[in-house]
Coordinates of C-alpha atoms in Angstrom, one line a residue:
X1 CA -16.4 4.5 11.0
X2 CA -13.8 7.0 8.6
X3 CA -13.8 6.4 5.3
X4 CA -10.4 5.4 3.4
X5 CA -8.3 6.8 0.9
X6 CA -5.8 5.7 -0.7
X7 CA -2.9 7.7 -2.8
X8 CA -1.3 5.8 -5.1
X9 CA -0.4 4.6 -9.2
X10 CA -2.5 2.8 -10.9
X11 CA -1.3 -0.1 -13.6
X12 CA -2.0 -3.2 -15.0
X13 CA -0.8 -6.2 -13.8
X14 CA 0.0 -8.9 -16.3
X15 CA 1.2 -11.9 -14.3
X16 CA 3.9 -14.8 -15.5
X17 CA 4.7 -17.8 -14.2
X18 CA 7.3 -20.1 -16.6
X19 CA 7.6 -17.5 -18.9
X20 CA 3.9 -17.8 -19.8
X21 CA 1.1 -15.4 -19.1
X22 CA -0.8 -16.6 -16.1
X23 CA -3.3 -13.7 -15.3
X24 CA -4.2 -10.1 -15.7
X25 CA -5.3 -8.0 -12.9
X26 CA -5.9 -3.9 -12.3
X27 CA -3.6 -3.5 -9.7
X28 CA -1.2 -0.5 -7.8
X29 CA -0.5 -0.8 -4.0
X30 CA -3.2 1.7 -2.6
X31 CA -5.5 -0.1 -5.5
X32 CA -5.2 -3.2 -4.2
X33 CA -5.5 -2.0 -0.6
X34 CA -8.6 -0.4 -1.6
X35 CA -10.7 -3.4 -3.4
X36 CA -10.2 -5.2 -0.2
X37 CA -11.2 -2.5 1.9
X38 CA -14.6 -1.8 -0.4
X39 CA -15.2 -6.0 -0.4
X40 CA -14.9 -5.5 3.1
X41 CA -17.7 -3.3 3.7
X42 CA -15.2 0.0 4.0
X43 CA -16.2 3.5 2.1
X44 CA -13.3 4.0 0.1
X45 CA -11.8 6.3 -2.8
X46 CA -9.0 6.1 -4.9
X47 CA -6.7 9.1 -5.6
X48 CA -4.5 8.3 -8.4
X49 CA -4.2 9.0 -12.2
X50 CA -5.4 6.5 -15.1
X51 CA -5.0 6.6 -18.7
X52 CA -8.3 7.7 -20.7
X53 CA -8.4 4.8 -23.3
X54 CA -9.3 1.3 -23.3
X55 CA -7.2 -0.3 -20.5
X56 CA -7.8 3.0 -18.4
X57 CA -11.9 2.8 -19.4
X58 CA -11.9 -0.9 -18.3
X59 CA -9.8 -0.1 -14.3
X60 CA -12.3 2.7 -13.6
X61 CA -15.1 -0.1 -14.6
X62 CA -13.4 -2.5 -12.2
X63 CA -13.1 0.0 -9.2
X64 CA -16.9 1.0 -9.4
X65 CA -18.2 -3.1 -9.7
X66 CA -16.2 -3.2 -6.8
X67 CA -17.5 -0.1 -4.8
X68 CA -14.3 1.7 -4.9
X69 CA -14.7 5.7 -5.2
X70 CA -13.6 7.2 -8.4
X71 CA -14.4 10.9 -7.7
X72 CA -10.6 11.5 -7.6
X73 CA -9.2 10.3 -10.4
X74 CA -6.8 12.0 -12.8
X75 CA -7.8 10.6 -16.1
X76 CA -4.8 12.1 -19.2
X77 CA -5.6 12.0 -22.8
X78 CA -1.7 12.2 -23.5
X79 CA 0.0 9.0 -22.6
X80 CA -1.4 5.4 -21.9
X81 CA -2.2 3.6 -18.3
X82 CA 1.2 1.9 -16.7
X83 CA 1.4 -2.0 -17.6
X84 CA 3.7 -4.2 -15.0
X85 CA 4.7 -7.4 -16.3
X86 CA 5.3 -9.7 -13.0
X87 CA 7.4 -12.7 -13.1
X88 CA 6.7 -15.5 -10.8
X89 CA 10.0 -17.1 -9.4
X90 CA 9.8 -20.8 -8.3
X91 CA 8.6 -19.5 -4.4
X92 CA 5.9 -17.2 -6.3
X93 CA 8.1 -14.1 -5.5
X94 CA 7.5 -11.3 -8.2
X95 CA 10.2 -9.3 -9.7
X96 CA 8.7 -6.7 -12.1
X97 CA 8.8 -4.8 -15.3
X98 CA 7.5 -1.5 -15.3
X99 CA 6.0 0.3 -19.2
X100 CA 5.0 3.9 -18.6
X101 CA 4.0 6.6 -21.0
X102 CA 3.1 9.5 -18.5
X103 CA 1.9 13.4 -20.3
X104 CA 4.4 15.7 -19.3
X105 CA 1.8 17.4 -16.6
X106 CA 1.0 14.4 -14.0
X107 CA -1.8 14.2 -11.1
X108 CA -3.9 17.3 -11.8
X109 CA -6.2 17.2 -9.0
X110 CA -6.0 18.6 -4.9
X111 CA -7.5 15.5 -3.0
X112 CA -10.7 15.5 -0.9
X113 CA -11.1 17.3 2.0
X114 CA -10.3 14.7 4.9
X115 CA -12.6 14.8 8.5
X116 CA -11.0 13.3 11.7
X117 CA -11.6 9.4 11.4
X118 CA -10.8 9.2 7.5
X119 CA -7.5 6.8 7.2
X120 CA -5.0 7.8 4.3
X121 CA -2.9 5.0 2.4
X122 CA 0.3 5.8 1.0
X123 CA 3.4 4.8 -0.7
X124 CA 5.4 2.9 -2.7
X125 CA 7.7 4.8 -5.7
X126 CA 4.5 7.3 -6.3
X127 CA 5.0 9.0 -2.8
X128 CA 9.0 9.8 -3.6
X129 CA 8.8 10.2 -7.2
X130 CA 10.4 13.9 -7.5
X131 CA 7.9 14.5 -10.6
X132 CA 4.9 14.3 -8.2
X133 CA 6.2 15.8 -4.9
X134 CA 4.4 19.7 -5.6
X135 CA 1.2 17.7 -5.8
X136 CA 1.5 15.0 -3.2
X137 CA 3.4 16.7 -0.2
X138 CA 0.4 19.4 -0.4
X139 CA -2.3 16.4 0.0
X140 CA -0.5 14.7 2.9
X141 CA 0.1 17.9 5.1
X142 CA -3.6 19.0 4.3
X143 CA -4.7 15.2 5.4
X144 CA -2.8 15.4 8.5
X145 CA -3.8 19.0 9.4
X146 CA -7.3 18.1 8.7
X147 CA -7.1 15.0 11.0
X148 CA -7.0 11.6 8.9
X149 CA -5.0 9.2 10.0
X150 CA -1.9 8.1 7.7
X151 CA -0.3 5.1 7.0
X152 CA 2.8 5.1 4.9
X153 CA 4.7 2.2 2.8
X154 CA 7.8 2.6 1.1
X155 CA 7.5 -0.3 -0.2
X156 CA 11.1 1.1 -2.1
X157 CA 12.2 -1.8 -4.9
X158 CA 16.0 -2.6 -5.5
X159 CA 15.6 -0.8 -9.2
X160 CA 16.0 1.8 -7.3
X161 CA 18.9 2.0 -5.1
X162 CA 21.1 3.8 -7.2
X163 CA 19.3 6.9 -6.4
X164 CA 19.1 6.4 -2.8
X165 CA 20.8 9.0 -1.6
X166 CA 17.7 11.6 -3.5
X167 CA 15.4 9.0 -2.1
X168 CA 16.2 8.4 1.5
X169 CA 15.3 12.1 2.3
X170 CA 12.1 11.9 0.8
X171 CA 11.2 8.7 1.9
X172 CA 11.8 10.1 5.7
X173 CA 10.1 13.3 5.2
X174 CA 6.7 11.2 4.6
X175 CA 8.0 8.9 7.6
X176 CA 7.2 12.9 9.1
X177 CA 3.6 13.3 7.9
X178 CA 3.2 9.4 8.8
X179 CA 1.2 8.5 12.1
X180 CA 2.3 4.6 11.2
X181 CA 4.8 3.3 8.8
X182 CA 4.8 -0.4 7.8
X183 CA 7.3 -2.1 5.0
X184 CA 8.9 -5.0 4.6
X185 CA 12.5 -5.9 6.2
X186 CA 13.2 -6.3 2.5
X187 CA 12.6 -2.4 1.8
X188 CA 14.4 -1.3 5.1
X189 CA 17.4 -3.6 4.1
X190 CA 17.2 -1.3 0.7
X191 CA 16.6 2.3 2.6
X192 CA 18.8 1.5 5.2
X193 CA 21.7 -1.3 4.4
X194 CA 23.0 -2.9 7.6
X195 CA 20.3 -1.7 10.1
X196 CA 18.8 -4.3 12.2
X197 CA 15.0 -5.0 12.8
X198 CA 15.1 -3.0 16.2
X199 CA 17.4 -0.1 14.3
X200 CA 14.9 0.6 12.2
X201 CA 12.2 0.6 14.0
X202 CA 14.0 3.6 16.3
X203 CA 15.2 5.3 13.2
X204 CA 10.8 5.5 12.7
X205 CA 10.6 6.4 16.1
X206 CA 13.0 9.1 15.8
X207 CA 10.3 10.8 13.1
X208 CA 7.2 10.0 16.1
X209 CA 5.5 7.3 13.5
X210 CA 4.8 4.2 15.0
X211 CA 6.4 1.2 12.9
X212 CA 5.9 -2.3 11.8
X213 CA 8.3 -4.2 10.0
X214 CA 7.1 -7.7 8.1
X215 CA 9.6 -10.4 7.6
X216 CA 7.7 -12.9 5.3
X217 CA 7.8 -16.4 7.1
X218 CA 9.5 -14.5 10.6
X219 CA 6.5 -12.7 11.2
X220 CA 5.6 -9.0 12.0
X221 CA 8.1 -6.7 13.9
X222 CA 6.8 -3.8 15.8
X223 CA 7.4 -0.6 17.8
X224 CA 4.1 1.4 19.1
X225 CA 4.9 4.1 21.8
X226 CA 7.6 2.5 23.6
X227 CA 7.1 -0.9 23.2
X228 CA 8.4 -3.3 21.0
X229 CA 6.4 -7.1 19.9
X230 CA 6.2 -9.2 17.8
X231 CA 3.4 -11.5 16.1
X232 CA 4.0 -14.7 14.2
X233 CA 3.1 -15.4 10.7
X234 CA 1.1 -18.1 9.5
X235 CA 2.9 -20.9 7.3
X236 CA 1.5 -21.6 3.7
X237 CA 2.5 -22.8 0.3
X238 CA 1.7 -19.3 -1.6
X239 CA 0.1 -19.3 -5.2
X240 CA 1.4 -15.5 -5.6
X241 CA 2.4 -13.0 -3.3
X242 CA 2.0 -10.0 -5.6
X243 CA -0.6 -8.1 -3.1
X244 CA 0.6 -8.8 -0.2
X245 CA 2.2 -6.0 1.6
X246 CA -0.8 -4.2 0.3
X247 CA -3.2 -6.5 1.7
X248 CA -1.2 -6.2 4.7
X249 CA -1.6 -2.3 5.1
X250 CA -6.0 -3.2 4.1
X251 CA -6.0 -5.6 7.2
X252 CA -4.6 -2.6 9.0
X253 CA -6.7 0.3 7.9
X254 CA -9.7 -2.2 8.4
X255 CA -9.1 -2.8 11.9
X256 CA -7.8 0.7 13.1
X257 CA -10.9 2.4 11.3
X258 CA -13.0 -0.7 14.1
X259 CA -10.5 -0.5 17.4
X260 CA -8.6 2.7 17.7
X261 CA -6.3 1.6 20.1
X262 CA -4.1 3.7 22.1
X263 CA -0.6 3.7 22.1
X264 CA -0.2 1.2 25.1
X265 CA -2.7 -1.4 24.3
X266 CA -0.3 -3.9 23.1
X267 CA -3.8 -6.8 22.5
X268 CA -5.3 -4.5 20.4
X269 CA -2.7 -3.6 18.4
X270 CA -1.3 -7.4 18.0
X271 CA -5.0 -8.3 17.2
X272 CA -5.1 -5.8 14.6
X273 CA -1.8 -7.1 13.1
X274 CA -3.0 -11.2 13.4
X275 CA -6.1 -9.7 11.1
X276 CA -4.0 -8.1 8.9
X277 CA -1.7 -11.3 8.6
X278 CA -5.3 -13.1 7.0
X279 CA -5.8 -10.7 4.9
X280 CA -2.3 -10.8 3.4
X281 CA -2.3 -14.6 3.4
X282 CA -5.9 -14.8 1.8
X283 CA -4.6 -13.2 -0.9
X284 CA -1.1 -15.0 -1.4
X285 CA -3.5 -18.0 -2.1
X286 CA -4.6 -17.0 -5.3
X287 CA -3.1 -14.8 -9.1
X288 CA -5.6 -12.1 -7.5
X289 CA -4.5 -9.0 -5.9
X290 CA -7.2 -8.5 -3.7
X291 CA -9.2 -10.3 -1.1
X292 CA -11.5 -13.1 -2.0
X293 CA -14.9 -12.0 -1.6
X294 CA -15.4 -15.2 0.2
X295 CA -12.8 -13.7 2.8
X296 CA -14.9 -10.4 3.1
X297 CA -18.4 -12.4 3.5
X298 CA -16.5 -13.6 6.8
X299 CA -15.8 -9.9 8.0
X300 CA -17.8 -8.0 10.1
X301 CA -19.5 -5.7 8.5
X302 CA -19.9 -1.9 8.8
X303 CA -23.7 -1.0 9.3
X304 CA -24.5 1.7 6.5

């Protein structure tokens, strides 16, 4: 078994639902990924940067109750910890808004050395922001060279699409250093307006990632290799689905880091995606952003 990484921000999550305040939950898309991943048994660390005060004392706290590694953090004395106020609409969709007071010097750390086996997590705004591209182009080529496996998600929101055109390049460039990118149709229909499901998943192809695209209640979309498929998703009445793209991408890393298929082994890779679907749904069933740890007691476990 590798271990797991994930590269990522770090905020707080302060959850609404009819204009009141619902929960409050550590969260950040490699985060997330990660607390599932260590509830699941996995050895995990979090590369990321955290605020050293209060809110940024009590994340680290969470992470290590949780078993997450904290060996590569970025903790700044200048500035405060992100806070994300999400707003719940009447289907428990979240639209977001994001309160940052960054130093002027972000992400002050190289990264672990990787081994062949270790799985790397990226995405979201973090992996495109132009303030943080010195620093985290530098970790993904050393990750690759060194042999870990990557898997990227734009997970790119619609605040911003009116820099797309500075984006787009930077969002395929890590497409490049991806092995396998996964998103949602809703982030494609932002990267690339007017593509269809197939489209896209060539226009991946074209950067030799594999793809998968999920489409909510459609299902998951895939192109591995040469071959296209396609698994169904599982019908529920959602509490919150903040979580669960990254959920999602910790189903995935959980059951490549146990399978390792090849390319061509379309039941491996569909039984790697049906896992990834229950972890994504487990979580859309509660205001958490993780896994249950009900859920993980269920798992197989990795024998230390």
């Amino acid at each position: 078994m590798g271990r797991i990484f994930g590269l990522g921000e770090t905020v707080l999550d302060i959850i609404f639902k009819d204009n009141r305040p619902v929960a409050s939950r550590p969260g950040g898309s490699a985060f997330n990924a990660l607390v599932s991943l260590a509830r699941a048994g996995e050895e995990v660390a979090l590369i990321s940067e955290i605020g050293l005060e209060e809110v940024g004392d009590q994340i680290v706290e969470f992470l290590r109750e949780n078993g997450v590694g904290t060996s590569w953090l970025h903790r700044f004395s200048t500035g405060k910890t992100p806070v994300a106020l999400a707003f719940l609409d009447e289907d428990n969709n979240a639209s977001y808004q994001v309160y940052k007071d960054f130093p002027d010097e972000r992400f002050q750390i190289s990264g672990p050395d990787f081994l062949p086996g270790d799985i790397l997590l990226f995405g979201s705004f973090f992996a495109v922001n132009p303030v943080l591209r010195k620093q985290v182009v530098p970790l993904l080529q050393k990750a690759r060279k060194q042999g870990a496996f990557l898997i990227y998600d734009p997970n790119f929101r619609k605040n911003h699409l009116s820099n797309i055109d500075v984006y787009r390049p930077l969002i395929e460039e890590n497409f490049s250093l991806a092995h396998l990118v996964r998103g949602s149709d809703e982030d494609f229909e932002n990267i690339y307006p007017g593509l269809d499901t197939d489209k896209v998943l060539q226009k991946i192809r074209e950067f030799d990632a594999m793809g998968l695209i999920t489409a909510n209640r459609d299902g998951v979309y895939g192109l591995v290799g040469e071959q296209y498929f396609h698994v169904a998703a599982r019908t529920i009445k959602p509490v919150s689905t903040i979580g669960a793209g990254d959920n999602f991408n910790a189903g995935l890393a959980y059951g490549l880091n146990r399978q390792k298929p090849a390319e061509g082994d379309m039941d491996r890779w569909k039984n790697i995606v049906e896992n990834a679907i229950e972890f994504s749904t487990n979580v859309c069933l509660s205001f958490d952003n993780y896994i249950s740890r009900e859920f993980a007691a269920t798992l197989p476990r990795n024998k230390k």
